[in-house]
Coordinates of C-alpha atoms and ligand atoms in Angstrom, one line a residue:
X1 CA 118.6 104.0 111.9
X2 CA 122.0 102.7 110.1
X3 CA 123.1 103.1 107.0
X4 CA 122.5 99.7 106.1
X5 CA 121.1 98.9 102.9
X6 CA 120.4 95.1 102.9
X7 CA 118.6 93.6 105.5
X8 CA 119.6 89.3 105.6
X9 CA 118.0 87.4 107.9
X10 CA 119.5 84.1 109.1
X11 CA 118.2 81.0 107.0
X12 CA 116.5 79.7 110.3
X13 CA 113.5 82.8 109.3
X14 CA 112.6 81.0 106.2
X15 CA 108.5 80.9 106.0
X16 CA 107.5 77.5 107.8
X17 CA 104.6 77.4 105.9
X18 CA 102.7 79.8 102.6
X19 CA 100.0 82.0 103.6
X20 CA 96.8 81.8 102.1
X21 CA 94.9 85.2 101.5
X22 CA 91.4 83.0 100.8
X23 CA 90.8 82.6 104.3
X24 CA 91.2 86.4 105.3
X25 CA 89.2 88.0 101.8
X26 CA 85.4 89.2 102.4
X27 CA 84.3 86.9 99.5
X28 CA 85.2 83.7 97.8
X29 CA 86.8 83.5 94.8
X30 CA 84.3 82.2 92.2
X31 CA 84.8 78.4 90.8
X32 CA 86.7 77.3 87.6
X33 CA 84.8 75.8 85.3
X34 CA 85.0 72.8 82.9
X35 CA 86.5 73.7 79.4
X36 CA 83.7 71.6 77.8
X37 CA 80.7 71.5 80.2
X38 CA 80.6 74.9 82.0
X39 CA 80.0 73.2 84.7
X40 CA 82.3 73.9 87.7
X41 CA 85.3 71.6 88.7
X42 CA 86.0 69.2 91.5
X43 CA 89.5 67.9 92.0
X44 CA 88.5 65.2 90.4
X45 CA 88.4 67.3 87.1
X46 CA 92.1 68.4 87.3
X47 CA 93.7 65.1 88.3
X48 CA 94.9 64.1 85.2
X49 CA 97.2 67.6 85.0
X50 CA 98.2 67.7 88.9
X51 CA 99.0 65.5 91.8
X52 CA 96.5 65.7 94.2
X53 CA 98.7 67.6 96.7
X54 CA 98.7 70.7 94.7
X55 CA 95.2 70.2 93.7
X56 CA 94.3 70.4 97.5
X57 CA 95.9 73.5 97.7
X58 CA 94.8 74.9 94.6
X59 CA 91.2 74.4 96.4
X60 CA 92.2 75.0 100.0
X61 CA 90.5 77.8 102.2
X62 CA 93.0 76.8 105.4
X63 CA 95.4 80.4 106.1
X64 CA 98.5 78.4 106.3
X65 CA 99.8 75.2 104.9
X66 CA 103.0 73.9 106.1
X67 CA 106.2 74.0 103.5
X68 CA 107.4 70.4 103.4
X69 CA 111.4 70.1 104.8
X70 CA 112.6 69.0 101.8
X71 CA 111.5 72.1 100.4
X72 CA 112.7 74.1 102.8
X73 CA 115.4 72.5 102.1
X74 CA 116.3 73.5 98.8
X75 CA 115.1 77.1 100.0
X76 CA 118.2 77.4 101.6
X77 CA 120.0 77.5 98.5
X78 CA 118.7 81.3 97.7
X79 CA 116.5 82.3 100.6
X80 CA 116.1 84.2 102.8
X81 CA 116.4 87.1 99.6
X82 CA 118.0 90.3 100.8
X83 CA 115.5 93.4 101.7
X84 CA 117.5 96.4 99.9
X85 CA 117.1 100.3 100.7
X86 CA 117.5 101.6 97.8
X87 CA 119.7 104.8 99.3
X88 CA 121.6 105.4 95.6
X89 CA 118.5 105.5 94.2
X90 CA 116.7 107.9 96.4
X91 CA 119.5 110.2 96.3
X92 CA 119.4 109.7 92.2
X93 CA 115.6 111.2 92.6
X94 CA 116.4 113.6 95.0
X95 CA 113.2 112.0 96.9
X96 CA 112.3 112.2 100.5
X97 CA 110.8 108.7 100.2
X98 CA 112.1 105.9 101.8
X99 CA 112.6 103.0 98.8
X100 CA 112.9 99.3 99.5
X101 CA 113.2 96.7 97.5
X102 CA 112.7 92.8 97.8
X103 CA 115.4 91.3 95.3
X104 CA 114.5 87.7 93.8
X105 CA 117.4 87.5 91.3
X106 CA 119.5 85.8 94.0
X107 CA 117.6 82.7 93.2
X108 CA 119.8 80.3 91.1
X109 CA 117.7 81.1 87.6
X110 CA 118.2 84.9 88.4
X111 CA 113.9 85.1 89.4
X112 CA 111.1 84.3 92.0
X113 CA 110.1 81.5 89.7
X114 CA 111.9 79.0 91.6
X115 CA 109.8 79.5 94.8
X116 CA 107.0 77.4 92.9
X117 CA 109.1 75.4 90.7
X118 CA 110.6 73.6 93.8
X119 CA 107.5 72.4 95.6
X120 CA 105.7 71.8 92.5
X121 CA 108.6 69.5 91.4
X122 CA 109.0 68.0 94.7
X123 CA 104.8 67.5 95.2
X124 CA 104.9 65.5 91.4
X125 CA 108.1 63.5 92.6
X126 CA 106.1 62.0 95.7
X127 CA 102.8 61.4 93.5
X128 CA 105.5 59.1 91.4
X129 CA 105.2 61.2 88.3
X130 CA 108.4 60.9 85.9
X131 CA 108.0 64.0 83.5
X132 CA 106.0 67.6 83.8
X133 CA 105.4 69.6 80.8
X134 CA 105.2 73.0 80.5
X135 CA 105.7 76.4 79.1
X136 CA 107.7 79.7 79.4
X137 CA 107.3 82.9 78.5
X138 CA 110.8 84.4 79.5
X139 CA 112.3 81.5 79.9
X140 CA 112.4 82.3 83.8
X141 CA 109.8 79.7 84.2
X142 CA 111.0 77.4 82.1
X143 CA 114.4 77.4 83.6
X144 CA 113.3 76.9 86.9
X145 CA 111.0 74.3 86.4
X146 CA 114.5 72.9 84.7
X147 CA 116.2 72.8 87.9
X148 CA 113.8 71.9 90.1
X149 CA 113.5 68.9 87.7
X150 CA 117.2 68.0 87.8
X151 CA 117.3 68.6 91.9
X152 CA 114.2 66.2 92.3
X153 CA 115.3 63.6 89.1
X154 CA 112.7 64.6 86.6
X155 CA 112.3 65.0 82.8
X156 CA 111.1 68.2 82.2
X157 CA 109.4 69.5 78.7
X158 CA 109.9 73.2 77.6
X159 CA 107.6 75.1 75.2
X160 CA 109.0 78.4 74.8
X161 CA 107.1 81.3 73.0
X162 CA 108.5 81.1 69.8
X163 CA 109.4 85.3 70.1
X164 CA 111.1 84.6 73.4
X165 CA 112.9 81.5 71.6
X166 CA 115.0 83.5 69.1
X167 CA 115.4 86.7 71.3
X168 CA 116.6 84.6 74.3
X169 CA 119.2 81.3 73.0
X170 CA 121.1 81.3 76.0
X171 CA 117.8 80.7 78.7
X172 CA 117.2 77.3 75.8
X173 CA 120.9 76.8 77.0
X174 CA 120.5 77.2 80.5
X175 CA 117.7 74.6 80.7
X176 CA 119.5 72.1 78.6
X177 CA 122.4 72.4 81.3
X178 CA 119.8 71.1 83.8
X179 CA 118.8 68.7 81.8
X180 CA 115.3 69.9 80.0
X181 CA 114.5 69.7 76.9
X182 CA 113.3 72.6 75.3
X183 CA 111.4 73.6 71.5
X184 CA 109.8 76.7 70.0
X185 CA 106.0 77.3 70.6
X186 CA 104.0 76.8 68.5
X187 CA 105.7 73.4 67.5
X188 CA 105.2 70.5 65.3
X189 CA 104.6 68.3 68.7
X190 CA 101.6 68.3 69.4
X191 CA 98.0 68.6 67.9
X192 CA 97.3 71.9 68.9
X193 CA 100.7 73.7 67.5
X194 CA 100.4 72.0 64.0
X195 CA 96.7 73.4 63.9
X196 CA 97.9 77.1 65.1
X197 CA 100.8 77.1 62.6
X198 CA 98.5 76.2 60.3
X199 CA 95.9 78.8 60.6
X200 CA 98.5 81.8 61.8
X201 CA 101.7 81.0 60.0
X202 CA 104.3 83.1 60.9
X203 CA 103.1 83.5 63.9
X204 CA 105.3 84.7 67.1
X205 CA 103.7 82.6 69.8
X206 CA 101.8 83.5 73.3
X207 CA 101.8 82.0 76.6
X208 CA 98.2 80.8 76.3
X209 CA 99.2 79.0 72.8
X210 CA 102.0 77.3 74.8
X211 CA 100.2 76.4 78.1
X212 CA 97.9 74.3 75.5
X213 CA 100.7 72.4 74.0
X214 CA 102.1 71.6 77.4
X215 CA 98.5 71.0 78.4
X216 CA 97.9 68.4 75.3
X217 CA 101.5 66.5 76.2
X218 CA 100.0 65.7 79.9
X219 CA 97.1 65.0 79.5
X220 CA 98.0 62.6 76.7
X221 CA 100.9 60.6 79.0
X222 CA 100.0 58.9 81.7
X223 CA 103.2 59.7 82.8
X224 CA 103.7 63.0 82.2
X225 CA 101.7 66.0 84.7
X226 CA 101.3 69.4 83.7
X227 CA 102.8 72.7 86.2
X228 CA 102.0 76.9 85.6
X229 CA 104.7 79.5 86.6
X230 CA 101.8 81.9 87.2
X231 CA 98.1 82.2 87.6
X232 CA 97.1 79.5 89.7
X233 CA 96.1 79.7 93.2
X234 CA 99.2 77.6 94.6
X235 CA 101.5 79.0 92.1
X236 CA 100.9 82.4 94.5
X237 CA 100.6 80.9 97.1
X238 CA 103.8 79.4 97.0
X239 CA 105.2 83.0 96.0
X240 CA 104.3 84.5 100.0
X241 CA 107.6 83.2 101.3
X242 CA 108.4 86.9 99.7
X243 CA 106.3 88.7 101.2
X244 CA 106.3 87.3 104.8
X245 CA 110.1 87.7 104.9
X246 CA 110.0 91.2 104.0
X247 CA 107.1 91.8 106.5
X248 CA 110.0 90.2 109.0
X249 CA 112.7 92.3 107.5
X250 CA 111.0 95.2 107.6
X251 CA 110.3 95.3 111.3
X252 CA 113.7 95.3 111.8
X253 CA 114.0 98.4 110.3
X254 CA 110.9 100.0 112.1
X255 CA 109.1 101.0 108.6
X256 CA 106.0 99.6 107.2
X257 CA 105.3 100.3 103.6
X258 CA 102.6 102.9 102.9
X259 CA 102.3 101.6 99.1
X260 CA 103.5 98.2 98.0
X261 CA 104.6 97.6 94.2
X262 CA 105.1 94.9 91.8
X263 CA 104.8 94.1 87.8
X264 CA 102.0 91.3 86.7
X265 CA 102.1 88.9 84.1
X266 CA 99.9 86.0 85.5
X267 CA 100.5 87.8 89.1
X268 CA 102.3 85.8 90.8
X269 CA 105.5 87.6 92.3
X270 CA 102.9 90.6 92.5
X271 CA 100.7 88.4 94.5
X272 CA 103.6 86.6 96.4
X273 CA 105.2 90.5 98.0
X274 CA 101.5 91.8 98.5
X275 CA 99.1 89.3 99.7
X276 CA 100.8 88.9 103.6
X277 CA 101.2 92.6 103.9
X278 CA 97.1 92.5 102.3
X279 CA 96.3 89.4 105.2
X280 CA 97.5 91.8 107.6
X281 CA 95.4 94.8 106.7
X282 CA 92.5 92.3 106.7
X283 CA 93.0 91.0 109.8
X284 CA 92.8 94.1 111.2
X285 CA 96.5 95.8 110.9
X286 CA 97.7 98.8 108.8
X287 CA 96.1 99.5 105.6
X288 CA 98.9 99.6 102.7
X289 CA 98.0 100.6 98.7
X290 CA 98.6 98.1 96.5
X291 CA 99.7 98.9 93.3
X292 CA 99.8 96.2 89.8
X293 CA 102.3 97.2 87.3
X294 CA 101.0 96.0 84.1
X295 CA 102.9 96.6 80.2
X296 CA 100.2 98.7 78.0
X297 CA 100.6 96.4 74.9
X298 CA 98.9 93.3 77.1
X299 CA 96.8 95.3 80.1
X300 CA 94.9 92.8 81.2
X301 CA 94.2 94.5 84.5
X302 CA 93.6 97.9 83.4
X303 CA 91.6 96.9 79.9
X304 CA 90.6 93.4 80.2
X305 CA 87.2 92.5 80.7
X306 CA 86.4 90.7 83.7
X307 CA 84.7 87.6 83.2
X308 CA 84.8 83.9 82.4
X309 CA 87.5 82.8 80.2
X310 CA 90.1 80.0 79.1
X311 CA 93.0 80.2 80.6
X312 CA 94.9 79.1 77.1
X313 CA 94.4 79.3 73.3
X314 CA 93.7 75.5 72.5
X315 CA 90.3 75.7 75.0
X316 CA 92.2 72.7 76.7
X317 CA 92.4 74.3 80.3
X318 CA 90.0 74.9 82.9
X319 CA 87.4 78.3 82.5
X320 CA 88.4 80.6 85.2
X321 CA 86.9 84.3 86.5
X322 CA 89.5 87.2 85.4
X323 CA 90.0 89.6 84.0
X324 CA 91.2 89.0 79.9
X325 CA 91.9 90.0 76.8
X326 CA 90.5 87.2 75.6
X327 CA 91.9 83.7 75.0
X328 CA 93.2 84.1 71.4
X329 CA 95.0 87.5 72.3
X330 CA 98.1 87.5 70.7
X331 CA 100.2 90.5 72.4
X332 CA 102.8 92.1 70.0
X333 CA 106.8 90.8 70.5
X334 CA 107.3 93.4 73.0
X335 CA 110.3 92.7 75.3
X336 CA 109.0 92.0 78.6
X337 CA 108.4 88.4 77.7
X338 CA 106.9 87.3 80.7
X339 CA 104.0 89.6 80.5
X340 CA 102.7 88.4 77.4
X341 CA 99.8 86.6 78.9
X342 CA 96.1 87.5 78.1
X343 CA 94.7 86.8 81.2
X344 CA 95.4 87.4 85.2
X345 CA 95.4 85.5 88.0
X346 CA 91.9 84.8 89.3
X347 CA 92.8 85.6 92.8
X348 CA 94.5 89.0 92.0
X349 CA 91.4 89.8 89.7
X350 CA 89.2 89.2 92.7
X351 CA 91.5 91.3 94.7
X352 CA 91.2 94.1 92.3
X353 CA 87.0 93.7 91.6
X354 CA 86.8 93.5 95.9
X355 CA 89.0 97.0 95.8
X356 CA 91.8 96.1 97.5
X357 CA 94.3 97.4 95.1
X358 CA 95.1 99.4 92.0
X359 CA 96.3 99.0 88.8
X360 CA 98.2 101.0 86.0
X361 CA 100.0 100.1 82.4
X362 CA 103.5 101.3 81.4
X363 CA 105.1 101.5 77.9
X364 CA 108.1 99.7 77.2
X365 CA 110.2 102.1 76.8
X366 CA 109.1 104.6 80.2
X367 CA 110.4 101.1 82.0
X368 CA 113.5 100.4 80.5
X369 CA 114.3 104.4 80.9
X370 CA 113.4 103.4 85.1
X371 CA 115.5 100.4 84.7
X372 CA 118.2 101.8 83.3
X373 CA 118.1 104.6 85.8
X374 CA 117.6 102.0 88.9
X375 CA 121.4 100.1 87.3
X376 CA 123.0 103.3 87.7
X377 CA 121.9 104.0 91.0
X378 CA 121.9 100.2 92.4
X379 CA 124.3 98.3 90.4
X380 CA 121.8 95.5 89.9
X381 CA 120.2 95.4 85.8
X382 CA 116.6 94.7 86.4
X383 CA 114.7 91.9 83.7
X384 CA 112.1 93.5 81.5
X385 CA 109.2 92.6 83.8
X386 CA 110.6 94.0 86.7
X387 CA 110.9 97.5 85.0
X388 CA 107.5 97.5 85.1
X389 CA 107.7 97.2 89.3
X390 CA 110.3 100.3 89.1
X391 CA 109.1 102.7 87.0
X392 CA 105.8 102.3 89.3
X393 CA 108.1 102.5 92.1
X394 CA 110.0 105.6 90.7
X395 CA 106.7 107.5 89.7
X396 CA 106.0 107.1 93.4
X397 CA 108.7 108.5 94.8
X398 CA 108.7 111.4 92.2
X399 CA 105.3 111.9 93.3
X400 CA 106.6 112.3 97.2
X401 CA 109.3 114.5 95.7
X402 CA 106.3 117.0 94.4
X403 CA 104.1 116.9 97.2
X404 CA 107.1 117.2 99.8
X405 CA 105.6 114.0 101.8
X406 CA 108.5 111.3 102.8
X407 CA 106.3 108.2 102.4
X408 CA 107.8 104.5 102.4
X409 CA 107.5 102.0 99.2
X410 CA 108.4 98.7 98.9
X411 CA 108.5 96.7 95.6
X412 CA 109.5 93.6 94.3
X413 CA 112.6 93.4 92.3
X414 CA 111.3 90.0 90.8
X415 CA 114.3 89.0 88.5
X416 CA 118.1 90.4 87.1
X417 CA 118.1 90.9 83.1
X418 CA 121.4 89.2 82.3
X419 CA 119.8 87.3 79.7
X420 CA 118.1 90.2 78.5
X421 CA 120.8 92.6 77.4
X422 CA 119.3 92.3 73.8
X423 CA 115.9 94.1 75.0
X424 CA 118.2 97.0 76.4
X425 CA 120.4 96.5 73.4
X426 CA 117.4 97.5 71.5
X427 CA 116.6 100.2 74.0
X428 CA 119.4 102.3 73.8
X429 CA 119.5 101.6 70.1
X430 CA 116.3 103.8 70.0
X431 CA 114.4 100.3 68.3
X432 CA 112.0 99.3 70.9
X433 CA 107.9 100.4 69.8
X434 CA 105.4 101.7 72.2
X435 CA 102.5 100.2 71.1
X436 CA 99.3 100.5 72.7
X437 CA 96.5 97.9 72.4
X438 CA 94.2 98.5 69.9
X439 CA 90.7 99.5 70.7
X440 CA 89.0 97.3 67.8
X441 CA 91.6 94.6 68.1
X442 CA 90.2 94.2 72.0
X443 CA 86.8 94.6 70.9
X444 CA 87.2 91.7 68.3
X445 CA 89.0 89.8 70.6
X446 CA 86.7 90.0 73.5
X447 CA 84.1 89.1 71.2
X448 CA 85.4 85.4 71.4
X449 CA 84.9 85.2 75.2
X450 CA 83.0 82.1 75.8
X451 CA 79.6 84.3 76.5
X452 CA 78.7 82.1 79.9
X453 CA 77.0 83.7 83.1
X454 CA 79.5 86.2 84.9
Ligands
PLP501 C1 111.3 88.0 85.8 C2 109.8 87.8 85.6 N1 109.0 88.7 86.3 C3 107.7 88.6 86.2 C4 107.1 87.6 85.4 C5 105.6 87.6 85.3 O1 105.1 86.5 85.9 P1 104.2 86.7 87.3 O2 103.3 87.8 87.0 O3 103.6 85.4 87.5 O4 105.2 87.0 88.3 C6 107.9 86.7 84.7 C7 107.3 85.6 84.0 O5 107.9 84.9 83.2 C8 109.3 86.8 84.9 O6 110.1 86.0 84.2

């Protein structure tokens, strides 16, 4: 082969339509239930949060449904996202593995978030909705919710974990610029944030805190609908653009992946790379390891429990299977702000309770060492999640380098850190804790799940 190191394909390969894993897995996925009856959902039950579009697919078992042009449209902008062989970095390692890497940070918020911020924007525009609410860990989310909102003329409402907030003024900045409006979670806004600052004050804020202020603000406006950077079943299935282009890319190449890589928060860029390359192992092609990439001060794969749970703090959301820390888990301000959440995905839960993939936690600083060894190699400064995705993917290929085997690995470079520089600031400054989660602070937290049937 060449010694190419980006594969590009023309903008005519964009994915005509998301790939749906439900209709390949060997089981269903088990229902969500109702936050006050147990009793599991309809549609019906979510329609006052989401337009009945994205409810359909949140429920749908069909394998493909169609990306609207429109959306395709605005794909354009950033998509297809380069495939990189990571040469500099193999010769770093002195591996005989083959690296690649899928980079997202081309989009125009610098992450994958915008692959599900555009149709979600664009699905609440033709439902006639005039505002979404919703929250951000990062501020990834946040910012591209911000301009999907602006590209599709809607108000969007920020609540940013409060930690994130004052590590991260610029991403506050950046969605202001599209037009957003963003405040500190917990905030004085809503019912939920007075009640958590008054019983926690102090406190430096969690995703599922925030997803229940947003949560509160829509389903108190009639005008106002509710959208989740992560977790939910269309929020990943919106993500497989990523991995059906580098299933494309790659066969340029003539490589298929023996081990596929990426870091989980909620799961949804994790989700997005693996499940086409998963679909086709399941449909009968080549078998490929999966591997989650989790932070081991929130390990909600490796150390959750899996079972029912609320998705936020407030109770307000729907109970959903996964696997949790528990809802009122309040992960220590670590860097990786996206990763902060106490649950997973439901689907990548399933995935991992049917056996189709692995999981492992990393420390903070054992990824920002990777990341800072995959800047000098490939020039590109990886966000704090996406460390997570390297060191995996640099533990693999040392692993290769041991055992003398010259395997191939693909992982998904998720998002760039230029907003970040403070986390490896703190890095190099020898200031960033390892911290572990606590045995009895699980236990006691775990002791809150809602104790229904699993
Ligand atoms: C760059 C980046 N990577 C990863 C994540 C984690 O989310 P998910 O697991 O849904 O991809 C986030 C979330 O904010 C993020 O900003």
């Amino acid at each position: 082969m060449s010694q190419n190191v980006k594969i590009v394909l023309d903008e005519s390969h964009i994915p005509k339509a998301w790939y749906n894993v439900l209709a390949d897995l060997p089981a269903p996925l088990p229902p969500p239930l109702h936050p006050g009856t147990g009793k599991p959902i309809g549609p019906d039950d979510l329609a006052p949060l989401f337009p009945m579009s994205l409810i359909q697919q949140e429920v749908s078992g069909e394998r493909w449904i169609e990306i609207p042009d429109p959306v395709r449209a605005v794909y354009r902008q950033w998509r297809p996202t380069p495939l990189h062989r990571a040469r500099s970095l193999e010769k770093a390692l002195g591996t005989p593995a083959k690296i690649y890497y899928k980079y997202e940070g081309v989009s125009p918020t610098g992450s994958h978030k915008p692959n599900t911020a555009v149709p979600q924007a664009f699905f609440n525009k033709e439902a006639g909705i005039a505002r979404i609410a919703t929250e951000t860990g990062a501020g990834q989310w946040g910012s591209s919710l911000a301009y999907a909102g602006a590209i599709f003329g809607l108000k969007i409402k920020v609540f940013m974990v409060k930690v994130s907030f004052e590590q991260k003024p610029y991403r506050k900045a950046l969605m202001e610029t599209y037009g957003a409006d963003c405040v500190a979670s917990p905030s004085a806004e809503t019912e939920v944030g007075r009640q958590i600052r008054a019983r926690f004050p102090g406190t430096t804020g969690s995703l599922g805190i925030a997803i229940s202020e947003a949560v509160e603000v829509a389903a108190t406006s009639k005008d106002t609908s509710y959208a989740l950077g992560s977790v939910l079943n269309h929020v990943l299935l919106h993500q497989t653009v990523i991995g059906q282009e580098a299933l494309e890319a790659l066969a340029a190449t003539g490589d298929y992946p023996d081990v596929v890589i990426g870091c989980t928060g909620g799961g949804s860029n994790f989700a997005g790379l693996v499940l086409p390359f998963l679909g086709e192992q399941l449909r009968g092609g080549r078998k490929v390891r999966i591997v989650a990439c989790e932070p081991s001060a929130c390990p909600s794969l490796t150390r959750g429990k899996y079972a029912y749970d609320f998705g936020d703090t407030g109770h307000l959301a729907p109970l959903v299977k996964m696997h949790t820390l528990g809802s009122e888990f309040v992960p220590p301000g670590f860097h990786a702000g996206g990763l902060r959440y106490h649950g997973m995905a439901p689907l990548v839960s399933h995935i991992q309770e049917l056996g189709l993939m692995e999981s492992r936690a990393y420390r903070q600083n054992a990824c920002f060492e990777a990341g800072v060894t995959f800047a000098r190699a490939e020039g590109i400064v990886p966000a704090p999640e996406a460390t997570h995705a390297v060191r995996g993917a640099i533990d693999e290929a040392l692993r290769c380098k041991d055992e003398g085997k010259g395997r191939t690995i693909l992982f998904n470079l998720c998002g760039h850190g230029h907003f970040d520089m403070t986390a490896y600031q703190d890095y190099f400054a020898g200031k960033l804790e390892d911290r572990d989660l606590d045995e009895a602070a699980l236990a006691e937290s775990l002791a809150h799940l809602p104790g229904l049937a699993s």
